[in-house]
PDB file of C-alpha atoms and ligand atoms in Angstrom:
ATOM      1  CA  MET E  57     -14.301 113.411 108.166  1.00  0.00           C
ATOM      2  CA  ARG E  58     -15.195 111.025 105.314  1.00  0.00           C
ATOM      3  CA  VAL E  59     -13.706 107.578 106.291  1.00  0.00           C
ATOM      4  CA  VAL E  60     -13.500 104.204 104.247  1.00  0.00           C
ATOM      5  CA  MET E  61     -12.917 101.001 107.259  1.00  0.00           C
ATOM      6  CA  LEU E  62     -10.649  98.364 105.574  1.00  0.00           C
ATOM      7  CA  GLY E  63     -10.249  95.029 106.988  1.00  0.00           C
ATOM      8  CA  ALA E  64     -11.539  91.578 106.943  1.00  0.00           C
ATOM      9  CA  PRO E  65     -14.935  89.926 108.051  1.00  0.00           C
ATOM     10  CA  GLY E  66     -14.380  89.922 112.122  1.00  0.00           C
ATOM     11  CA  SER E  67     -11.687  92.711 111.999  1.00  0.00           C
ATOM     12  CA  GLY E  68     -14.038  95.102 113.787  1.00  0.00           C
ATOM     13  CA  LYS E  69     -15.171  97.616 111.954  1.00  0.00           C
ATOM     14  CA  GLY E  70     -18.748  97.633 112.837  1.00  0.00           C
ATOM     15  CA  THR E  71     -17.481  97.447 116.437  1.00  0.00           C
ATOM     16  CA  GLN E  72     -15.460 100.367 116.040  1.00  0.00           C
ATOM     17  CA  ALA E  73     -17.276 102.560 113.524  1.00  0.00           C
ATOM     18  CA  GLN E  74     -20.496 102.211 115.911  1.00  0.00           C
ATOM     19  CA  ARG E  75     -18.392 103.170 118.582  1.00  0.00           C
ATOM     20  CA  LEU E  76     -17.380 106.180 116.841  1.00  0.00           C
ATOM     21  CA  GLN E  77     -20.841 107.130 115.882  1.00  0.00           C
ATOM     22  CA  ARG E  78     -21.838 106.803 119.517  1.00  0.00           C
ATOM     23  CA  GLU E  79     -19.263 108.813 121.009  1.00  0.00           C
ATOM     24  CA  HIS E  80     -18.226 111.466 118.121  1.00  0.00           C
ATOM     25  CA  GLY E  81     -21.293 111.723 116.139  1.00  0.00           C
ATOM     26  CA  MET E  82     -19.522 110.162 112.878  1.00  0.00           C
ATOM     27  CA  LEU E  83     -22.211 108.518 111.136  1.00  0.00           C
ATOM     28  CA  GLN E  84     -21.783 104.610 110.019  1.00  0.00           C
ATOM     29  CA  ILE E  85     -23.189 103.395 106.729  1.00  0.00           C
ATOM     30  CA  SER E  86     -22.641  99.866 106.732  1.00  0.00           C
ATOM     31  CA  THR E  87     -23.519  98.263 103.445  1.00  0.00           C
ATOM     32  CA  GLY E  88     -23.950  95.407 105.391  1.00  0.00           C
ATOM     33  CA  ASP E  89     -26.548  96.228 107.698  1.00  0.00           C
ATOM     34  CA  LEU E  90     -28.204  98.259 104.630  1.00  0.00           C
ATOM     35  CA  LEU E  91     -28.362  94.593 102.572  1.00  0.00           C
ATOM     36  CA  ARG E  92     -29.507  92.522 105.921  1.00  0.00           C
ATOM     37  CA  ARG E  93     -32.502  95.204 106.204  1.00  0.00           C
ATOM     38  CA  ALA E  94     -33.760  94.967 102.668  1.00  0.00           C
ATOM     39  CA  VAL E  95     -33.455  91.485 103.152  1.00  0.00           C
ATOM     40  CA  ALA E  96     -35.562  90.909 106.334  1.00  0.00           C
ATOM     41  CA  ASP E  97     -37.881  93.627 104.977  1.00  0.00           C
ATOM     42  CA  ARG E  98     -38.025  91.430 101.717  1.00  0.00           C
ATOM     43  CA  THR E  99     -37.936  94.278  99.135  1.00  0.00           C
ATOM     44  CA  PRO E 100     -36.744  93.646  95.740  1.00  0.00           C
ATOM     45  CA  LEU E 101     -33.154  94.579  96.556  1.00  0.00           C
ATOM     46  CA  GLY E 102     -33.151  92.309  99.591  1.00  0.00           C
ATOM     47  CA  MET E 103     -34.099  89.607  97.693  1.00  0.00           C
ATOM     48  CA  LYS E 104     -31.740  89.857  95.017  1.00  0.00           C
ATOM     49  CA  ALA E 105     -29.014  89.922  97.251  1.00  0.00           C
ATOM     50  CA  LYS E 106     -29.994  87.319  99.906  1.00  0.00           C
ATOM     51  CA  ALA E 107     -28.460  84.232  97.522  1.00  0.00           C
ATOM     52  CA  ALA E 108     -24.999  85.788  97.160  1.00  0.00           C
ATOM     53  CA  MET E 109     -24.981  87.062 101.190  1.00  0.00           C
ATOM     54  CA  ASP E 110     -25.967  83.589 102.107  1.00  0.00           C
ATOM     55  CA  ALA E 111     -23.012  81.690 100.444  1.00  0.00           C
ATOM     56  CA  GLY E 112     -20.576  84.853 101.665  1.00  0.00           C
ATOM     57  CA  GLU E 113     -20.034  86.056  98.088  1.00  0.00           C
ATOM     58  CA  LEU E 114     -20.415  89.950  96.994  1.00  0.00           C
ATOM     59  CA  VAL E 115     -23.725  91.348  95.964  1.00  0.00           C
ATOM     60  CA  SER E 116     -23.109  92.864  92.532  1.00  0.00           C
ATOM     61  CA  ASP E 117     -21.762  96.384  92.465  1.00  0.00           C
ATOM     62  CA  ASP E 118     -24.367  98.075  90.781  1.00  0.00           C
ATOM     63  CA  ILE E 119     -26.941  97.055  93.854  1.00  0.00           C
ATOM     64  CA  VAL E 120     -24.179  98.361  96.397  1.00  0.00           C
ATOM     65  CA  LEU E 121     -23.601 101.193  93.970  1.00  0.00           C
ATOM     66  CA  GLY E 122     -27.359 102.211  94.089  1.00  0.00           C
ATOM     67  CA  MET E 123     -27.509 102.013  98.196  1.00  0.00           C
ATOM     68  CA  ILE E 124     -24.671 103.831  98.774  1.00  0.00           C
ATOM     69  CA  GLU E 125     -25.675 106.645  96.613  1.00  0.00           C
ATOM     70  CA  GLU E 126     -29.013 107.018  97.844  1.00  0.00           C
ATOM     71  CA  ARG E 127     -27.563 106.976 101.622  1.00  0.00           C
ATOM     72  CA  ILE E 128     -24.629 109.334 100.988  1.00  0.00           C
ATOM     73  CA  GLY E 129     -27.303 111.870  99.529  1.00  0.00           C
ATOM     74  CA  GLN E 130     -29.475 111.756 102.469  1.00  0.00           C
ATOM     75  CA  PRO E 131     -28.950 115.293 104.495  1.00  0.00           C
ATOM     76  CA  ASP E 132     -27.456 113.295 107.993  1.00  0.00           C
ATOM     77  CA  ALA E 133     -24.381 112.218 105.782  1.00  0.00           C
ATOM     78  CA  ALA E 134     -23.581 116.176 104.801  1.00  0.00           C
ATOM     79  CA  ALA E 135     -21.456 116.437 107.546  1.00  0.00           C
ATOM     80  CA  GLY E 136     -19.227 113.003 106.771  1.00  0.00           C
ATOM     81  CA  PHE E 137     -19.371 109.712 107.534  1.00  0.00           C
ATOM     82  CA  ILE E 138     -17.552 106.060 108.211  1.00  0.00           C
ATOM     83  CA  LEU E 139     -18.004 103.615 105.275  1.00  0.00           C
ATOM     84  CA  ASP E 140     -18.420 100.160 107.133  1.00  0.00           C
ATOM     85  CA  GLY E 141     -17.675  97.235 104.484  1.00  0.00           C
ATOM     86  CA  TYR E 142     -17.746  99.555 101.434  1.00  0.00           C
ATOM     87  CA  PRO E 143     -15.680  99.598  98.710  1.00  0.00           C
ATOM     88  CA  ARG E 144     -14.949  96.126  98.609  1.00  0.00           C
ATOM     89  CA  ASN E 145     -13.404  95.686  95.301  1.00  0.00           C
ATOM     90  CA  ARG E 146     -11.384  97.973  92.829  1.00  0.00           C
ATOM     91  CA  THR E 147     -15.064  98.378  90.748  1.00  0.00           C
ATOM     92  CA  GLN E 148     -16.481  99.948  93.758  1.00  0.00           C
ATOM     93  CA  ALA E 149     -13.851 101.940  95.073  1.00  0.00           C
ATOM     94  CA  ALA E 150     -13.767 103.444  91.216  1.00  0.00           C
ATOM     95  CA  ASP E 151     -17.501 103.857  91.770  1.00  0.00           C
ATOM     96  CA  LEU E 152     -17.254 105.860  95.093  1.00  0.00           C
ATOM     97  CA  GLU E 153     -14.751 108.012  93.504  1.00  0.00           C
ATOM     98  CA  LYS E 154     -17.235 109.356  90.856  1.00  0.00           C
ATOM     99  CA  VAL E 155     -19.882 109.351  93.335  1.00  0.00           C
ATOM    100  CA  LEU E 156     -18.059 111.385  95.589  1.00  0.00           C
ATOM    101  CA  GLU E 157     -16.565 113.912  93.008  1.00  0.00           C
ATOM    102  CA  LYS E 158     -20.114 114.577  91.654  1.00  0.00           C
ATOM    103  CA  ARG E 159     -20.300 116.225  94.785  1.00  0.00           C
ATOM    104  CA  GLY E 160     -17.108 117.890  95.334  1.00  0.00           C
ATOM    105  CA  ILE E 161     -16.174 115.876  97.903  1.00  0.00           C
ATOM    106  CA  ALA E 162     -13.472 113.045  98.619  1.00  0.00           C
ATOM    107  CA  ILE E 163     -12.484 110.492 101.402  1.00  0.00           C
ATOM    108  CA  ASP E 164     -10.113 111.483 103.803  1.00  0.00           C
ATOM    109  CA  ALA E 165      -8.658 108.438 105.260  1.00  0.00           C
ATOM    110  CA  ALA E 166      -8.868 104.813 104.588  1.00  0.00           C
ATOM    111  CA  VAL E 167      -8.211 102.905 107.646  1.00  0.00           C
ATOM    112  CA  LEU E 168      -7.099  99.217 107.734  1.00  0.00           C
ATOM    113  CA  MET E 169      -7.835  96.994 110.661  1.00  0.00           C
ATOM    114  CA  ASP E 170      -5.125  94.674 110.893  1.00  0.00           C
ATOM    115  CA  VAL E 171      -6.163  91.485 112.571  1.00  0.00           C
ATOM    116  CA  ASP E 172      -4.413  87.839 112.756  1.00  0.00           C
ATOM    117  CA  PHE E 173      -6.525  85.505 110.749  1.00  0.00           C
ATOM    118  CA  ASP E 174      -6.260  82.818 113.297  1.00  0.00           C
ATOM    119  CA  VAL E 175      -8.987  84.814 115.626  1.00  0.00           C
ATOM    120  CA  LEU E 176     -11.461  85.818 112.905  1.00  0.00           C
ATOM    121  CA  MET E 177     -13.152  82.333 113.059  1.00  0.00           C
ATOM    122  CA  LYS E 178     -13.650  82.485 117.115  1.00  0.00           C
ATOM    123  CA  ARG E 179     -15.069  86.487 116.770  1.00  0.00           C
ATOM    124  CA  LEU E 180     -17.074  85.199 113.919  1.00  0.00           C
ATOM    125  CA  THR E 181     -18.738  82.822 115.451  1.00  0.00           C
ATOM    126  CA  GLY E 182     -19.233  83.847 119.012  1.00  0.00           C
ATOM    127  CA  ARG E 183     -20.797  87.102 117.129  1.00  0.00           C
ATOM    128  CA  ARG E 184     -24.471  87.984 118.601  1.00  0.00           C
ATOM    129  CA  THR E 185     -26.636  91.178 118.008  1.00  0.00           C
ATOM    130  CA  CYS E 186     -28.426  92.374 120.852  1.00  0.00           C
ATOM    131  CA  SER E 187     -32.456  92.515 119.224  1.00  0.00           C
ATOM    132  CA  ALA E 188     -33.127  95.462 121.613  1.00  0.00           C
ATOM    133  CA  THR E 189     -30.200  98.141 121.549  1.00  0.00           C
ATOM    134  CA  GLY E 190     -28.629  96.558 118.315  1.00  0.00           C
ATOM    135  CA  ALA E 191     -25.267  96.251 120.066  1.00  0.00           C
ATOM    136  CA  VAL E 192     -22.522  93.736 118.191  1.00  0.00           C
ATOM    137  CA  LEU E 193     -21.842  92.000 120.955  1.00  0.00           C
ATOM    138  CA  ASN E 194     -19.831  88.289 121.444  1.00  0.00           C
ATOM    139  CA  ILE E 195     -20.141  84.969 123.638  1.00  0.00           C
ATOM    140  CA  TYR E 196     -16.474  84.767 124.196  1.00  0.00           C
ATOM    141  CA  PHE E 197     -15.219  88.314 124.487  1.00  0.00           C
ATOM    142  CA  SER E 198     -17.600  90.717 125.284  1.00  0.00           C
ATOM    143  CA  PRO E 199     -17.932  91.156 129.370  1.00  0.00           C
ATOM    144  CA  PRO E 200     -20.631  89.459 130.859  1.00  0.00           C
ATOM    145  CA  GLU E 201     -22.457  92.339 132.251  1.00  0.00           C
ATOM    146  CA  ASP E 202     -22.885  93.882 128.713  1.00  0.00           C
ATOM    147  CA  LEU E 203     -24.385  90.510 127.532  1.00  0.00           C
ATOM    148  CA  GLU E 204     -26.614  90.556 130.677  1.00  0.00           C
ATOM    149  CA  ALA E 205     -27.585  94.650 129.704  1.00  0.00           C
ATOM    150  CA  CYS E 206     -28.868  93.147 126.479  1.00  0.00           C
ATOM    151  CA  ARG E 207     -31.501  90.532 128.750  1.00  0.00           C
ATOM    152  CA  LYS E 208     -32.076  93.364 130.711  1.00  0.00           C
ATOM    153  CA  ALA E 209     -32.998  95.600 127.669  1.00  0.00           C
ATOM    154  CA  GLY E 210     -35.942  92.937 126.589  1.00  0.00           C
ATOM    155  CA  GLY E 211     -33.490  91.825 124.181  1.00  0.00           C
ATOM    156  CA  GLU E 212     -32.291  88.348 122.613  1.00  0.00           C
ATOM    157  CA  LEU E 213     -28.743  87.594 121.475  1.00  0.00           C
ATOM    158  CA  VAL E 214     -29.241  86.895 117.750  1.00  0.00           C
ATOM    159  CA  GLN E 215     -26.838  85.202 115.324  1.00  0.00           C
ATOM    160  CA  ARG E 216     -26.249  86.789 111.833  1.00  0.00           C
ATOM    161  CA  ALA E 217     -27.345  83.801 108.995  1.00  0.00           C
ATOM    162  CA  ASP E 218     -23.979  84.082 107.801  1.00  0.00           C
ATOM    163  CA  ASP E 219     -21.457  83.520 110.880  1.00  0.00           C
ATOM    164  CA  ASN E 220     -21.548  79.869 110.116  1.00  0.00           C
ATOM    165  CA  GLU E 221     -17.879  78.161 109.627  1.00  0.00           C
ATOM    166  CA  GLU E 222     -18.787  77.238 106.212  1.00  0.00           C
ATOM    167  CA  THR E 223     -19.921  80.836 105.061  1.00  0.00           C
ATOM    168  CA  ILE E 224     -17.259  82.288 106.875  1.00  0.00           C
ATOM    169  CA  SER E 225     -14.536  80.644 105.241  1.00  0.00           C
ATOM    170  CA  ASN E 226     -15.786  81.555 102.092  1.00  0.00           C
ATOM    171  CA  ARG E 227     -15.774  85.392 103.131  1.00  0.00           C
ATOM    172  CA  LEU E 228     -12.555  84.846 104.205  1.00  0.00           C
ATOM    173  CA  LYS E 229     -11.434  83.743 100.910  1.00  0.00           C
ATOM    174  CA  VAL E 230     -13.774  86.735  99.120  1.00  0.00           C
ATOM    175  CA  TYR E 231     -11.869  88.669 101.115  1.00  0.00           C
ATOM    176  CA  GLN E 232      -8.421  87.884 100.319  1.00  0.00           C
ATOM    177  CA  ARG E 233      -9.167  87.729  96.758  1.00  0.00           C
ATOM    178  CA  ASP E 234     -11.286  91.078  96.192  1.00  0.00           C
ATOM    179  CA  THR E 235     -10.995  93.287  98.831  1.00  0.00           C
ATOM    180  CA  ALA E 236      -7.155  92.787  99.947  1.00  0.00           C
ATOM    181  CA  PRO E 237      -5.990  94.495  96.868  1.00  0.00           C
ATOM    182  CA  LEU E 238      -7.769  98.012  98.297  1.00  0.00           C
ATOM    183  CA  ILE E 239      -5.079  98.013 100.848  1.00  0.00           C
ATOM    184  CA  GLU E 240      -2.478  99.067  97.955  1.00  0.00           C
ATOM    185  CA  TYR E 241      -5.380 100.915  96.211  1.00  0.00           C
ATOM    186  CA  TYR E 242      -5.671 103.621  99.144  1.00  0.00           C
ATOM    187  CA  ARG E 243      -2.026 103.300 100.143  1.00  0.00           C
ATOM    188  CA  ASP E 244      -0.976 104.743  96.623  1.00  0.00           C
ATOM    189  CA  LYS E 245      -3.017 107.659  97.392  1.00  0.00           C
ATOM    190  CA  GLY E 246      -1.105 108.256 100.393  1.00  0.00           C
ATOM    191  CA  LEU E 247      -4.679 108.239 102.228  1.00  0.00           C
ATOM    192  CA  LEU E 248      -3.984 104.563 103.783  1.00  0.00           C
ATOM    193  CA  LYS E 249      -4.012 104.424 108.048  1.00  0.00           C
ATOM    194  CA  THR E 250      -3.117 101.033 109.417  1.00  0.00           C
ATOM    195  CA  ILE E 251      -3.813 100.063 113.236  1.00  0.00           C
ATOM    196  CA  ALA E 252      -3.297  97.177 114.881  1.00  0.00           C
ATOM    197  CA  ALA E 253      -6.731  95.604 115.161  1.00  0.00           C
ATOM    198  CA  THR E 254      -6.107  92.057 117.204  1.00  0.00           C
ATOM    199  CA  GLY E 255      -6.099  93.636 120.919  1.00  0.00           C
ATOM    200  CA  ASP E 256      -8.889  94.178 123.496  1.00  0.00           C
ATOM    201  CA  VAL E 257     -11.887  96.209 121.725  1.00  0.00           C
ATOM    202  CA  ASP E 258     -10.571  99.483 123.561  1.00  0.00           C
ATOM    203  CA  ASP E 259      -6.934  99.667 122.936  1.00  0.00           C
ATOM    204  CA  VAL E 260      -8.057  99.379 119.105  1.00  0.00           C
ATOM    205  CA  TYR E 261     -10.766 102.043 119.695  1.00  0.00           C
ATOM    206  CA  ALA E 262      -7.519 104.098 121.197  1.00  0.00           C
ATOM    207  CA  SER E 263      -5.462 103.534 118.324  1.00  0.00           C
ATOM    208  CA  LEU E 264      -8.073 104.110 115.519  1.00  0.00           C
ATOM    209  CA  LYS E 265      -8.739 107.631 117.329  1.00  0.00           C
ATOM    210  CA  ARG E 266      -5.389 108.354 117.234  1.00  0.00           C
ATOM    211  CA  ALA E 267      -5.085 107.548 113.438  1.00  0.00           C
ATOM    212  CA  LEU E 268      -8.108 109.605 112.705  1.00  0.00           C
ATOM    213  CA  GLY E 269      -6.587 112.243 114.940  1.00  0.00           C
ATOM    214  CA  LEU E 270      -9.585 112.566 117.405  1.00  0.00           C
ATOM    215  CA  GLY E 271      -7.165 112.387 120.448  1.00  0.00           C
TER     216      GLY E 271
HETATM  217  P1  AP5 A 161     -20.532  92.914 106.237  1.00  0.00           P
HETATM  218  O1  AP5 A 161     -22.022  93.022 107.244  1.00  0.00           O
HETATM  219  O2  AP5 A 161     -20.150  93.881 105.943  1.00  0.00           O
HETATM  220  O3  AP5 A 161     -19.635  91.516 106.798  1.00  0.00           O
HETATM  221  P2  AP5 A 161     -18.371  91.346 106.519  1.00  0.00           P
HETATM  222  O4  AP5 A 161     -17.559  92.237 105.735  1.00  0.00           O
HETATM  223  O5  AP5 A 161     -17.919  90.172 106.601  1.00  0.00           O
HETATM  224  O6  AP5 A 161     -17.744  92.156 108.321  1.00  0.00           O
HETATM  225  P3  AP5 A 161     -18.225  91.466 109.582  1.00  0.00           P
HETATM  226  O7  AP5 A 161     -19.724  92.506 109.871  1.00  0.00           O
HETATM  227  O8  AP5 A 161     -18.565  90.114 109.572  1.00  0.00           O
HETATM  228  O9  AP5 A 161     -17.312  92.110 110.544  1.00  0.00           O
HETATM  229  P4  AP5 A 161     -16.737  93.362 111.313  1.00  0.00           P
HETATM  230  O10 AP5 A 161     -15.436  93.730 110.686  1.00  0.00           O
HETATM  231  O11 AP5 A 161     -17.372  94.553 111.006  1.00  0.00           O
HETATM  232  O12 AP5 A 161     -16.284  93.124 112.523  1.00  0.00           O
HETATM  233  P5  AP5 A 161     -17.373  92.966 114.185  1.00  0.00           P
HETATM  234  O13 AP5 A 161     -17.515  94.779 114.433  1.00  0.00           O
HETATM  235  O14 AP5 A 161     -19.040  92.616 113.856  1.00  0.00           O
HETATM  236  O15 AP5 A 161     -21.055  91.700 104.658  1.00  0.00           O
HETATM  237  C1  AP5 A 161     -22.222  90.717 105.239  1.00  0.00           C
HETATM  238  C2  AP5 A 161     -22.363  90.494 103.566  1.00  0.00           C
HETATM  239  O16 AP5 A 161     -23.043  91.681 103.242  1.00  0.00           O
HETATM  240  C3  AP5 A 161     -21.084  90.112 102.322  1.00  0.00           C
HETATM  241  O17 AP5 A 161     -20.701  89.068 102.950  1.00  0.00           O
HETATM  242  C4  AP5 A 161     -21.988  90.568 101.393  1.00  0.00           C
HETATM  243  O18 AP5 A 161     -22.613  89.513 100.595  1.00  0.00           O
HETATM  244  C5  AP5 A 161     -22.620  91.570 101.327  1.00  0.00           C
HETATM  245  N1  AP5 A 161     -21.784  93.016 101.196  1.00  0.00           N
HETATM  246  C6  AP5 A 161     -21.858  94.135 102.022  1.00  0.00           C
HETATM  247  N2  AP5 A 161     -21.076  95.078 101.945  1.00  0.00           N
HETATM  248  C7  AP5 A 161     -20.508  94.640 100.337  1.00  0.00           C
HETATM  249  C8  AP5 A 161     -20.384  95.455  99.450  1.00  0.00           C
HETATM  250  N3  AP5 A 161     -19.996  96.332  99.528  1.00  0.00           N
HETATM  251  N4  AP5 A 161     -20.438  94.753  97.704  1.00  0.00           N
HETATM  252  C9  AP5 A 161     -20.926  93.617  98.055  1.00  0.00           C
HETATM  253  N5  AP5 A 161     -21.575  92.750  99.198  1.00  0.00           N
HETATM  254  C10 AP5 A 161     -21.836  93.204 100.586  1.00  0.00           C
HETATM  255  O19 AP5 A 161     -16.614  92.434 114.970  1.00  0.00           O
HETATM  256  C11 AP5 A 161     -16.905  91.000 114.871  1.00  0.00           C
HETATM  257  C12 AP5 A 161     -16.990  90.008 115.994  1.00  0.00           C
HETATM  258  O20 AP5 A 161     -15.785  90.206 116.884  1.00  0.00           O
HETATM  259  C13 AP5 A 161     -17.936  90.571 117.353  1.00  0.00           C
HETATM  260  O21 AP5 A 161     -18.635  89.983 117.953  1.00  0.00           O
HETATM  261  C14 AP5 A 161     -17.446  91.828 117.918  1.00  0.00           C
HETATM  262  O22 AP5 A 161     -18.148  91.765 119.374  1.00  0.00           O
HETATM  263  C15 AP5 A 161     -15.953  91.263 118.212  1.00  0.00           C
HETATM  264  N6  AP5 A 161     -14.994  92.075 118.223  1.00  0.00           N
HETATM  265  C16 AP5 A 161     -14.629  93.192 117.739  1.00  0.00           C
HETATM  266  N7  AP5 A 161     -13.505  93.638 117.710  1.00  0.00           N
HETATM  267  C17 AP5 A 161     -13.063  92.524 119.098  1.00  0.00           C
HETATM  268  C18 AP5 A 161     -11.557  92.831 119.693  1.00  0.00           C
HETATM  269  N8  AP5 A 161     -10.777  93.845 119.763  1.00  0.00           N
HETATM  270  N9  AP5 A 161     -11.400  91.833 120.533  1.00  0.00           N
HETATM  271  C19 AP5 A 161     -12.617  91.043 120.214  1.00  0.00           C
HETATM  272  N10 AP5 A 161     -13.512  90.572 120.153  1.00  0.00           N
HETATM  273  C20 AP5 A 161     -13.631  91.330 119.481  1.00  0.00           C
END
């Protein structure tokens, strides 16, 4: 299955894609994660992307297209994938279609994670990633035992550089301006599935699985 995850920053795309990967063996491809790795490794691509990411703006379409083409071409993506954070505007959506067409494949579903905007700031300022396990956690919402499990694994709770209020505000504006139009784009193609994503992580996961026909 090939799935696009749509939704505002903090809507839970990464959290749910990680879980589908863990429990259903579906490959998560996150352009945000790929870009953050490139920045951390100080690759030429990472150096080009950094300023846009720090400002909460989109990295250029060409950079992400190259990354996504390369990732989709790897053997572990042959059986399907979940695109988390790509496409982010109409140009990227058209680019993606062309990349998939060349391979004779297509997107099966685009899932919109529908969240009340007022919860996003708290989710994003509270987000932490475990340095040992890579788990995405939250100091306000994660069960204490999950936060403790990170410490027990020898990890630290790390905050993303772009999870400060100023950058978050801009990321939300960019989402409304550039990415939200993709809701209509995928609706017109008959691929859109909308799930309520404001509730508890487990409830959202159950809705997501139902939407994808995974039981
Ligand atoms: P990216 O990494 O894609 O960030 P984003 O879209 O802003 O999305 P987030 O990762 O912030 O949110 P999420 O929906 O994954 O939420 P999460 O599951 O973590 O992009 C970062 C930057 O990279 C962009 O700004 C841009 O510069 C660049 N970039 C990336 N892709 C690009 C592209 N295609 N083109 C151009 N530039 C690109 O959850 C958030 C928090 O909430 C967590 O703490 C989690 O534990 C918690 N949480 C999740 N679900 C729930 C729930 N149901 N209840 C309570 N808490 C919850």
